[in-house]
């Protein structure tokens, strides 16, 4: 991200932006190639630590606006979102980024949501995926009735003991929302 700022906005040292852009392109492609494998098998703490880094990279790619790098980044996010080997919170967050970019929407998003919230995953994996997906804002649930219905149905179908088990995870997820979002939800 600091290199992207130099290319986009310059710096006081008048660094050659074209040279820095070549470095960014090289590093970005390496990140896109390696990130998918790097997230596999991370523990919960490491996965949570990775999310701000992914967010920072995502913002940097958005600022840079290089079509080739954007496509490589989107493909990387898609791979992470689609694999069951990535930590659920990271997979959920990558799905959210794809949703924000309008790469994943409509029926495809609802199918992904249903799959991630289905019985194939443990309740704590579902809660972690939901936490990643809703990271930063619950507005998507307010705007998309179908997604809200999936979450609501998932919560209602949980057995009481399982609900009690995932309640702290759900509370942590929803506690990050602002007061207006909480009240509306």
One Martini backbone bead per residue (centre of mass of N, CA, C, O) as a GRO file, in nm:
protein
  185
    1UNK     BB    1   0.052   0.063  -0.020
    2UNK     BB    2   0.286   0.276  -0.017
    3UNK     BB    3   0.355   0.240  -0.319
    4UNK     BB    4   0.084   0.330  -0.429
    5UNK     BB    5   0.100   0.618  -0.318
    6UNK     BB    6   0.339   0.701  -0.492
    7UNK     BB    7   0.207   0.657  -0.767
    8UNK     BB    8  -0.054   0.829  -0.721
    9UNK     BB    9   0.083   1.094  -0.534
   10UNK     BB   10   0.358   1.080  -0.453
   11UNK     BB   11   0.664   1.252  -0.337
   12UNK     BB   12   0.921   1.445  -0.200
   13UNK     BB   13   1.149   1.271  -0.376
   14UNK     BB   14   1.064   1.208  -0.667
   15UNK     BB   15   0.981   0.934  -0.743
   16UNK     BB   16   0.973   0.689  -0.974
   17UNK     BB   17   0.671   0.568  -1.067
   18UNK     BB   18   0.740   0.350  -1.283
   19UNK     BB   19   0.928   0.183  -1.105
   20UNK     BB   20   0.724   0.127  -0.881
   21UNK     BB   21   0.513  -0.011  -1.061
   22UNK     BB   22   0.688  -0.257  -1.131
   23UNK     BB   23   0.710  -0.356  -0.842
   24UNK     BB   24   0.409  -0.391  -0.789
   25UNK     BB   25   0.350  -0.597  -1.008
   26UNK     BB   26   0.538  -0.814  -0.902
   27UNK     BB   27   0.426  -0.837  -0.611
   28UNK     BB   28   0.126  -0.884  -0.677
   29UNK     BB   29   0.155  -1.154  -0.826
   30UNK     BB   30   0.281  -1.299  -0.584
   31UNK     BB   31   0.048  -1.259  -0.391
   32UNK     BB   32  -0.172  -1.396  -0.564
   33UNK     BB   33  -0.030  -1.672  -0.572
   34UNK     BB   34   0.032  -1.711  -0.244
   35UNK     BB   35  -0.228  -1.656  -0.070
   36UNK     BB   36  -0.396  -1.910  -0.099
   37UNK     BB   37  -0.184  -2.094   0.048
   38UNK     BB   38  -0.139  -1.917   0.310
   39UNK     BB   39  -0.440  -1.963   0.435
   40UNK     BB   40  -0.394  -2.247   0.480
   41UNK     BB   41  -0.434  -2.355   0.810
   42UNK     BB   42  -0.513  -2.133   0.981
   43UNK     BB   43  -0.562  -1.994   1.258
   44UNK     BB   44  -0.769  -1.778   1.411
   45UNK     BB   45  -0.563  -1.557   1.480
   46UNK     BB   46  -0.423  -1.537   1.202
   47UNK     BB   47  -0.682  -1.475   1.043
   48UNK     BB   48  -0.747  -1.207   1.187
   49UNK     BB   49  -0.470  -1.072   1.110
   50UNK     BB   50  -0.519  -1.088   0.791
   51UNK     BB   51  -0.760  -0.902   0.722
   52UNK     BB   52  -0.623  -0.617   0.724
   53UNK     BB   53  -0.430  -0.692   0.492
   54UNK     BB   54  -0.643  -0.746   0.279
   55UNK     BB   55  -0.775  -0.468   0.297
   56UNK     BB   56  -0.524  -0.308   0.216
   57UNK     BB   57  -0.488  -0.438  -0.061
   58UNK     BB   58  -0.763  -0.370  -0.174
   59UNK     BB   59  -0.730  -0.065  -0.157
   60UNK     BB   60  -0.477  -0.048  -0.335
   61UNK     BB   61  -0.610  -0.161  -0.592
   62UNK     BB   62  -0.827   0.061  -0.608
   63UNK     BB   63  -0.627   0.297  -0.642
   64UNK     BB   64  -0.459   0.198  -0.890
   65UNK     BB   65  -0.617   0.083  -1.142
   66UNK     BB   66  -0.526  -0.213  -1.259
   67UNK     BB   67  -0.658  -0.444  -1.452
   68UNK     BB   68  -0.467  -0.689  -1.417
   69UNK     BB   69  -0.458  -0.675  -1.104
   70UNK     BB   70  -0.759  -0.688  -1.051
   71UNK     BB   71  -0.801  -0.969  -1.173
   72UNK     BB   72  -0.602  -1.120  -0.991
   73UNK     BB   73  -0.736  -1.041  -0.723
   74UNK     BB   74  -1.019  -1.154  -0.779
   75UNK     BB   75  -0.922  -1.446  -0.822
   76UNK     BB   76  -0.810  -1.479  -0.538
   77UNK     BB   77  -1.069  -1.426  -0.382
   78UNK     BB   78  -1.227  -1.656  -0.514
   79UNK     BB   79  -1.052  -1.891  -0.416
   80UNK     BB   80  -1.091  -1.836  -0.115
   81UNK     BB   81  -1.407  -1.840  -0.115
   82UNK     BB   82  -1.423  -2.150  -0.242
   83UNK     BB   83  -1.267  -2.270  -0.010
   84UNK     BB   84  -1.246  -2.502   0.270
   85UNK     BB   85  -0.936  -2.445   0.374
   86UNK     BB   86  -1.010  -2.185   0.464
   87UNK     BB   87  -1.084  -1.974   0.677
   88UNK     BB   88  -1.394  -1.864   0.736
   89UNK     BB   89  -1.337  -1.560   0.782
   90UNK     BB   90  -1.178  -1.520   0.517
   91UNK     BB   91  -1.387  -1.623   0.319
   92UNK     BB   92  -1.606  -1.419   0.399
   93UNK     BB   93  -1.444  -1.163   0.333
   94UNK     BB   94  -1.394  -1.225   0.033
   95UNK     BB   95  -1.692  -1.233  -0.039
   96UNK     BB   96  -1.749  -0.940   0.036
   97UNK     BB   97  -1.555  -0.809  -0.167
   98UNK     BB   98  -1.701  -0.928  -0.416
   99UNK     BB   99  -1.968  -0.790  -0.352
  100UNK     BB  100  -1.868  -0.494  -0.357
  101UNK     BB  101  -1.771  -0.539  -0.673
  102UNK     BB  102  -2.000  -0.711  -0.825
  103UNK     BB  103  -1.908  -1.021  -0.875
  104UNK     BB  104  -2.102  -1.104  -0.634
  105UNK     BB  105  -2.448  -1.178  -0.702
  106UNK     BB  106  -2.741  -1.269  -0.624
  107UNK     BB  107  -2.777  -1.598  -0.674
  108UNK     BB  108  -2.476  -1.660  -0.620
  109UNK     BB  109  -2.473  -1.542  -0.332
  110UNK     BB  110  -2.697  -1.715  -0.210
  111UNK     BB  111  -2.561  -1.987  -0.262
  112UNK     BB  112  -2.309  -1.931  -0.095
  113UNK     BB  113  -2.457  -1.877   0.166
  114UNK     BB  114  -2.599  -2.148   0.192
  115UNK     BB  115  -2.346  -2.321   0.193
  116UNK     BB  116  -2.202  -2.182   0.445
  117UNK     BB  117  -2.489  -2.231   0.625
  118UNK     BB  118  -2.482  -2.524   0.625
  119UNK     BB  119  -2.447  -2.856   0.745
  120UNK     BB  120  -2.145  -2.901   0.646
  121UNK     BB  121  -2.100  -2.703   0.874
  122UNK     BB  122  -2.013  -2.580   1.149
  123UNK     BB  123  -2.131  -2.344   1.356
  124UNK     BB  124  -1.855  -2.197   1.393
  125UNK     BB  125  -1.802  -2.165   1.088
  126UNK     BB  126  -2.052  -2.003   1.023
  127UNK     BB  127  -1.995  -1.768   1.218
  128UNK     BB  128  -1.718  -1.692   1.096
  129UNK     BB  129  -1.815  -1.635   0.811
  130UNK     BB  130  -2.017  -1.417   0.891
  131UNK     BB  131  -1.811  -1.228   1.017
  132UNK     BB  132  -1.650  -1.181   0.758
  133UNK     BB  133  -1.888  -1.085   0.576
  134UNK     BB  134  -1.975  -0.847   0.801
  135UNK     BB  135  -1.734  -0.685   0.796
  136UNK     BB  136  -1.811  -0.342   0.888
  137UNK     BB  137  -2.117  -0.442   0.784
  138UNK     BB  138  -2.489  -0.490   0.790
  139UNK     BB  139  -2.633  -0.366   0.537
  140UNK     BB  140  -2.670  -0.613   0.354
  141UNK     BB  141  -2.904  -0.731   0.528
  142UNK     BB  142  -3.098  -0.486   0.486
  143UNK     BB  143  -3.103  -0.503   0.157
  144UNK     BB  144  -3.113  -0.834   0.168
  145UNK     BB  145  -3.366  -1.048   0.222
  146UNK     BB  146  -3.246  -1.322   0.145
  147UNK     BB  147  -3.005  -1.316   0.339
  148UNK     BB  148  -3.163  -1.270   0.595
  149UNK     BB  149  -3.322  -1.534   0.572
  150UNK     BB  150  -3.082  -1.726   0.596
  151UNK     BB  151  -2.986  -1.637   0.874
  152UNK     BB  152  -3.251  -1.670   1.025
  153UNK     BB  153  -3.288  -1.971   0.963
  154UNK     BB  154  -3.025  -2.071   1.086
  155UNK     BB  155  -3.085  -1.979   1.375
  156UNK     BB  156  -3.364  -2.133   1.408
  157UNK     BB  157  -3.227  -2.432   1.349
  158UNK     BB  158  -3.078  -2.428   1.599
  159UNK     BB  159  -2.990  -2.576   1.854
  160UNK     BB  160  -2.971  -2.472   2.168
  161UNK     BB  161  -2.673  -2.564   2.228
  162UNK     BB  162  -2.556  -2.436   1.968
  163UNK     BB  163  -2.646  -2.149   2.013
  164UNK     BB  164  -2.483  -2.110   2.275
  165UNK     BB  165  -2.207  -2.164   2.136
  166UNK     BB  166  -2.240  -1.919   1.903
  167UNK     BB  167  -2.319  -1.653   2.044
  168UNK     BB  168  -2.043  -1.509   2.084
  169UNK     BB  169  -1.988  -1.483   1.779
  170UNK     BB  170  -2.241  -1.321   1.707
  171UNK     BB  171  -2.196  -1.086   1.899
  172UNK     BB  172  -1.929  -0.994   1.780
  173UNK     BB  173  -2.036  -0.930   1.502
  174UNK     BB  174  -2.276  -0.727   1.592
  175UNK     BB  175  -2.099  -0.525   1.768
  176UNK     BB  176  -1.963  -0.376   1.508
  177UNK     BB  177  -2.208  -0.228   1.472
  178UNK     BB  178  -2.404   0.017   1.448
  179UNK     BB  179  -2.682   0.136   1.600
  180UNK     BB  180  -2.866   0.141   1.352
  181UNK     BB  181  -2.819  -0.147   1.253
  182UNK     BB  182  -2.905  -0.293   1.508
  183UNK     BB  183  -3.195  -0.188   1.520
  184UNK     BB  184  -3.287  -0.287   1.237
  185UNK     BB  185  -3.202  -0.592   1.292
   0.00000   0.00000   0.00000
